[in-house]
């Protein structure tokens, strides 16, 4: 349901 | 995982403080020096007129885009809070779904000039007049009043970093799956804040900061109320041109 938020959370904190 | 067992040693608290201050600095969207340098760069009469001539849906879309940009920096801030990524993804989303807007509002006070009640927006400083075509006068006045009240506390960047993390790590949010873990994180952040305020000899700030939380919640629900009002009048606009992240968070 929160596709974008999921992706942002999975990205590494480079 | 820093939260099993649950250290309360001073070293851990100081390391946690430093890490949150660094996270805030690394994700703060606008540097304080930059904002200070631009504080007297105001919109011209013509530029103000251009904003005020936008249609309500144009201005809503424009502000939704700007708000979504600010929220993305808050998501990055959250990810850098020790223990946050140790939470389940559903709980990370639950905390951000309500907390992101609250942190944006706290951060807004960094971009606010109390001397002329203007806020940094689109590269310059403008008053509530700039947002007239949104049709949300009461919301904008309430947001500007809140910014004034936070500025009056004269928070240091370090204090704002800690307060922002406390606003986000809220164990009272509905639908949390591991409320206990969020509560433990929150307890350490509270210890950090009181440790920092004691060090700064400003312990009276703690109560004033916690008082802000209820105002933040009312501003967020007023925003959602206005969004509901707008999306009933312009359902296609919200569906087709509003940023997807904005829709995920607020609709």
CSV table of C-alpha atoms in Angstrom, one decimal:
chain,number,residue,atom,x,y,z
A,1,UNK,CA,0.0,0.0,0.0
A,2,UNK,CA,2.9,2.4,0.8
A,3,UNK,CA,5.0,1.6,-2.2
A,4,UNK,CA,7.0,4.8,-2.3
A,5,UNK,CA,7.6,4.9,1.4
A,6,UNK,CA,8.7,1.3,1.4
A,7,UNK,CA,11.2,2.0,-1.3
A,8,UNK,CA,12.6,5.2,0.4
A,9,UNK,CA,13.0,3.2,3.7
A,10,UNK,CA,14.8,0.4,1.9
A,11,UNK,CA,17.3,2.7,0.2
A,12,UNK,CA,20.7,2.8,2.0
A,13,UNK,CA,21.4,6.0,4.0
A,14,UNK,CA,24.3,6.9,1.7
B,1,UNK,CA,21.0,-4.0,17.9
B,2,UNK,CA,21.5,-1.2,20.3
B,3,UNK,CA,18.2,-1.8,22.1
B,4,UNK,CA,18.7,-5.3,23.5
B,5,UNK,CA,19.8,-5.1,26.4
B,6,UNK,CA,18.7,-1.6,27.2
B,7,UNK,CA,21.8,0.4,28.2
B,8,UNK,CA,21.3,3.6,30.1
B,9,UNK,CA,25.0,4.3,30.5
B,10,UNK,CA,25.9,8.0,30.0
B,11,UNK,CA,28.3,7.0,27.3
B,12,UNK,CA,25.5,5.4,25.3
B,13,UNK,CA,23.3,8.5,25.9
B,14,UNK,CA,26.0,10.8,24.7
B,15,UNK,CA,26.7,8.7,21.6
B,16,UNK,CA,22.9,8.6,20.9
B,17,UNK,CA,22.7,12.4,21.3
B,18,UNK,CA,25.7,13.0,18.9
B,19,UNK,CA,24.2,10.5,16.3
B,20,UNK,CA,20.8,12.3,16.3
B,21,UNK,CA,22.4,15.7,16.0
B,22,UNK,CA,24.5,14.5,13.1
B,23,UNK,CA,21.4,12.9,11.5
B,24,UNK,CA,19.5,16.2,11.8
B,25,UNK,CA,22.4,18.2,10.3
B,26,UNK,CA,22.9,15.8,7.4
B,27,UNK,CA,19.2,15.9,6.5
B,28,UNK,CA,18.1,19.4,7.2
B,29,UNK,CA,17.3,20.5,3.6
B,30,UNK,CA,18.4,24.1,4.2
B,31,UNK,CA,21.6,25.1,6.1
B,32,UNK,CA,21.0,27.7,8.8
B,33,UNK,CA,23.7,30.0,7.4
B,34,UNK,CA,22.0,29.9,4.0
B,35,UNK,CA,18.6,30.8,5.6
B,36,UNK,CA,20.2,33.6,7.7
B,37,UNK,CA,21.8,35.1,4.6
B,38,UNK,CA,18.5,35.1,2.6
B,39,UNK,CA,16.2,36.3,5.4
B,40,UNK,CA,15.7,39.7,3.9
B,41,UNK,CA,15.2,38.4,0.3
B,42,UNK,CA,11.5,39.0,0.0
B,43,UNK,CA,9.1,38.3,-2.9
B,44,UNK,CA,8.4,41.4,-5.0
B,45,UNK,CA,4.9,42.8,-5.4
B,46,UNK,CA,4.8,41.3,-8.9
B,47,UNK,CA,6.0,37.8,-7.6
B,48,UNK,CA,3.4,38.0,-4.8
B,49,UNK,CA,0.7,38.8,-7.4
B,50,UNK,CA,1.7,35.9,-9.5
B,51,UNK,CA,1.2,33.5,-6.6
B,52,UNK,CA,-2.1,35.0,-5.7
B,53,UNK,CA,-3.3,34.7,-9.3
B,54,UNK,CA,-2.7,31.0,-9.4
B,55,UNK,CA,-5.9,28.9,-9.4
B,56,UNK,CA,-6.6,27.0,-6.1
B,57,UNK,CA,-5.7,23.6,-7.7
B,58,UNK,CA,-2.4,25.0,-9.2
B,59,UNK,CA,-1.4,26.4,-5.7
B,60,UNK,CA,-2.4,23.2,-3.9
B,61,UNK,CA,-0.4,21.1,-6.3
B,62,UNK,CA,2.6,23.4,-6.0
B,63,UNK,CA,2.5,23.3,-2.2
B,64,UNK,CA,2.0,19.5,-2.2
B,65,UNK,CA,5.2,19.2,-4.2
B,66,UNK,CA,7.1,21.5,-1.8
B,67,UNK,CA,5.7,19.7,1.3
B,68,UNK,CA,6.6,16.3,-0.2
B,69,UNK,CA,10.2,17.4,-0.8
B,70,UNK,CA,10.5,18.5,2.9
B,71,UNK,CA,9.0,15.1,4.0
B,72,UNK,CA,11.6,13.2,2.0
B,73,UNK,CA,14.3,14.9,4.1
B,74,UNK,CA,12.4,13.9,7.2
B,75,UNK,CA,12.3,10.2,6.0
B,76,UNK,CA,16.1,10.3,5.6
B,77,UNK,CA,16.3,11.8,9.1
B,78,UNK,CA,14.2,9.0,10.5
B,79,UNK,CA,16.3,6.3,8.9
B,80,UNK,CA,19.4,7.7,10.6
B,81,UNK,CA,17.9,7.6,14.1
B,82,UNK,CA,19.6,4.7,15.9
B,83,UNK,CA,17.1,1.8,16.3
B,84,UNK,CA,14.6,3.1,13.7
B,85,UNK,CA,15.7,0.7,11.0
B,86,UNK,CA,15.5,-2.1,13.6
B,87,UNK,CA,11.8,-1.5,13.8
B,88,UNK,CA,9.5,-3.5,11.5
B,89,UNK,CA,8.7,-1.8,8.2
B,90,UNK,CA,5.0,-1.4,9.2
B,91,UNK,CA,6.0,0.4,12.4
B,92,UNK,CA,8.5,2.6,10.5
B,93,UNK,CA,5.6,3.6,8.1
B,94,UNK,CA,3.2,4.1,11.0
B,95,UNK,CA,5.6,6.5,12.7
B,96,UNK,CA,6.3,8.4,9.5
B,97,UNK,CA,2.7,8.6,8.3
B,98,UNK,CA,1.8,11.0,11.1
B,99,UNK,CA,5.2,12.1,12.4
B,100,UNK,CA,6.7,13.3,9.1
B,101,UNK,CA,4.4,16.3,8.8
B,102,UNK,CA,5.0,17.1,12.5
B,103,UNK,CA,8.7,17.2,12.0
B,104,UNK,CA,8.3,19.3,8.9
B,105,UNK,CA,6.4,21.8,11.0
B,106,UNK,CA,9.0,21.8,13.7
B,107,UNK,CA,11.8,22.3,11.1
B,108,UNK,CA,9.8,25.1,9.5
B,109,UNK,CA,10.7,27.4,12.4
B,110,UNK,CA,14.3,27.3,11.1
B,111,UNK,CA,13.0,28.9,7.9
B,112,UNK,CA,10.9,31.5,9.6
B,113,UNK,CA,11.7,35.2,10.2
B,114,UNK,CA,9.8,36.4,13.3
B,115,UNK,CA,10.7,40.0,12.6
B,116,UNK,CA,8.3,40.2,9.6
B,117,UNK,CA,6.5,36.9,9.9
B,118,UNK,CA,7.8,35.5,6.7
B,119,UNK,CA,8.8,31.9,5.8
B,120,UNK,CA,11.4,30.6,3.3
B,121,UNK,CA,9.5,29.2,0.3
B,122,UNK,CA,10.7,28.8,-3.3
B,123,UNK,CA,14.0,30.5,-2.6
B,124,UNK,CA,12.7,33.7,-0.9
B,125,UNK,CA,10.8,34.8,2.2
B,126,UNK,CA,7.0,35.4,2.0
B,127,UNK,CA,4.1,36.1,4.4
B,128,UNK,CA,0.8,34.2,4.7
B,129,UNK,CA,-0.4,36.4,1.8
B,130,UNK,CA,1.8,34.3,-0.5
B,131,UNK,CA,-0.6,31.4,0.1
B,132,UNK,CA,-3.8,33.2,-0.3
B,133,UNK,CA,-4.9,31.2,-3.4
B,134,UNK,CA,-4.8,27.9,-1.4
B,135,UNK,CA,-8.1,29.0,0.3
B,136,UNK,CA,-6.8,27.8,3.7
B,137,UNK,CA,-6.3,31.1,5.5
B,138,UNK,CA,-7.0,29.6,9.0
B,139,UNK,CA,-4.5,26.8,8.5
B,140,UNK,CA,-1.7,29.1,7.3
B,141,UNK,CA,-2.3,31.5,10.2
B,142,UNK,CA,-2.2,28.6,12.6
B,143,UNK,CA,1.0,27.3,11.0
B,144,UNK,CA,2.7,30.7,11.1
B,145,UNK,CA,1.6,31.2,14.8
B,146,UNK,CA,3.2,27.8,15.6
B,147,UNK,CA,6.4,28.8,13.9
B,148,UNK,CA,6.5,32.0,16.0
B,149,UNK,CA,6.0,30.0,19.2
B,150,UNK,CA,8.8,27.5,18.3
B,151,UNK,CA,11.1,30.4,17.3
B,152,UNK,CA,10.4,32.0,20.7
B,153,UNK,CA,12.0,29.0,22.4
B,154,UNK,CA,15.2,29.8,20.6
B,155,UNK,CA,16.2,26.2,20.2
B,156,UNK,CA,19.7,25.3,19.2
B,157,UNK,CA,20.1,23.0,16.3
B,158,UNK,CA,21.0,20.2,18.7
B,159,UNK,CA,17.9,20.8,20.8
B,160,UNK,CA,15.8,20.8,17.6
B,161,UNK,CA,17.4,17.6,16.5
B,162,UNK,CA,16.4,15.9,19.7
B,163,UNK,CA,12.9,17.3,19.8
B,164,UNK,CA,12.3,16.2,16.2
B,165,UNK,CA,13.4,12.7,17.0
B,166,UNK,CA,11.0,12.7,20.0
B,167,UNK,CA,8.1,13.9,17.8
B,168,UNK,CA,8.8,11.1,15.4
B,169,UNK,CA,9.4,8.2,17.9
B,170,UNK,CA,5.9,8.3,19.4
B,171,UNK,CA,4.8,5.0,21.1
B,172,UNK,CA,1.2,6.3,21.3
B,173,UNK,CA,0.6,6.2,17.5
B,174,UNK,CA,-2.3,3.8,16.7
B,175,UNK,CA,-1.6,0.5,14.9
B,176,UNK,CA,2.0,0.0,16.2
B,177,UNK,CA,2.9,-3.7,16.1
B,178,UNK,CA,5.9,-3.5,18.6
B,179,UNK,CA,4.8,-0.6,20.9
B,180,UNK,CA,7.2,-1.8,23.6
B,181,UNK,CA,10.2,-1.3,21.3
B,182,UNK,CA,9.1,2.2,20.2
B,183,UNK,CA,8.6,3.0,23.9
B,184,UNK,CA,12.1,1.9,24.8
B,185,UNK,CA,13.6,4.0,22.0
B,186,UNK,CA,11.5,6.9,23.1
B,187,UNK,CA,12.7,6.5,26.7
B,188,UNK,CA,16.3,6.8,25.7
B,189,UNK,CA,15.6,9.9,23.5
B,190,UNK,CA,13.9,11.5,26.5
B,191,UNK,CA,17.0,10.8,28.6
B,192,UNK,CA,19.0,12.4,25.8
B,193,UNK,CA,16.9,15.5,25.8
B,194,UNK,CA,17.0,16.0,29.6
B,195,UNK,CA,20.7,15.3,29.6
B,196,UNK,CA,21.2,17.9,26.9
B,197,UNK,CA,19.0,20.5,28.5
B,198,UNK,CA,20.7,20.0,31.9
B,199,UNK,CA,24.1,20.5,30.1
B,200,UNK,CA,22.7,23.7,28.5
B,201,UNK,CA,21.2,24.8,31.8
B,202,UNK,CA,17.7,25.0,30.1
B,203,UNK,CA,15.7,22.3,31.9
B,204,UNK,CA,12.6,24.5,31.8
B,205,UNK,CA,12.5,24.0,28.0
B,206,UNK,CA,11.5,20.3,28.4
B,207,UNK,CA,8.0,21.1,29.6
B,208,UNK,CA,7.5,23.8,26.9
B,209,UNK,CA,8.6,21.4,24.2
B,210,UNK,CA,6.2,18.7,25.3
B,211,UNK,CA,3.4,21.2,25.2
B,212,UNK,CA,4.1,21.8,21.5
B,213,UNK,CA,3.1,18.2,20.7
B,214,UNK,CA,-0.7,18.8,21.0
B,215,UNK,CA,-0.5,21.9,18.8
B,216,UNK,CA,1.4,19.9,16.2
B,217,UNK,CA,-1.3,17.2,16.2
B,218,UNK,CA,-4.1,19.8,15.7
B,219,UNK,CA,-2.2,21.4,12.8
B,220,UNK,CA,-1.8,18.0,11.2
B,221,UNK,CA,-5.4,17.2,11.5
B,222,UNK,CA,-6.3,20.6,10.1
B,223,UNK,CA,-4.1,19.9,7.1
B,224,UNK,CA,-5.8,16.6,6.5
B,225,UNK,CA,-9.2,18.3,6.9
B,226,UNK,CA,-8.3,20.9,4.2
B,227,UNK,CA,-6.9,18.2,2.0
B,228,UNK,CA,-10.3,16.4,2.3
B,229,UNK,CA,-12.1,19.6,1.4
B,230,UNK,CA,-9.8,20.1,-1.6
B,231,UNK,CA,-10.0,16.5,-2.9
B,232,UNK,CA,-13.8,16.6,-2.8
B,233,UNK,CA,-13.7,19.6,-5.1
B,234,UNK,CA,-10.8,18.4,-7.3
B,235,UNK,CA,-10.7,14.6,-7.1
B,236,UNK,CA,-8.9,14.2,-10.4
B,237,UNK,CA,-6.2,16.7,-9.6
B,238,UNK,CA,-5.3,14.9,-6.4
B,239,UNK,CA,-5.4,11.5,-8.1
B,240,UNK,CA,-3.4,12.5,-11.3
B,241,UNK,CA,-0.9,15.2,-10.4
B,242,UNK,CA,-0.3,15.2,-6.7
B,243,UNK,CA,3.0,13.6,-5.7
B,244,UNK,CA,2.5,9.8,-5.0
B,245,UNK,CA,4.3,10.1,-1.6
B,246,UNK,CA,2.0,12.9,-0.5
B,247,UNK,CA,-1.0,10.7,-1.3
B,248,UNK,CA,0.5,7.7,0.5
B,249,UNK,CA,1.0,9.8,3.6
B,250,UNK,CA,-2.1,12.0,3.8
B,251,UNK,CA,-5.0,10.4,1.9
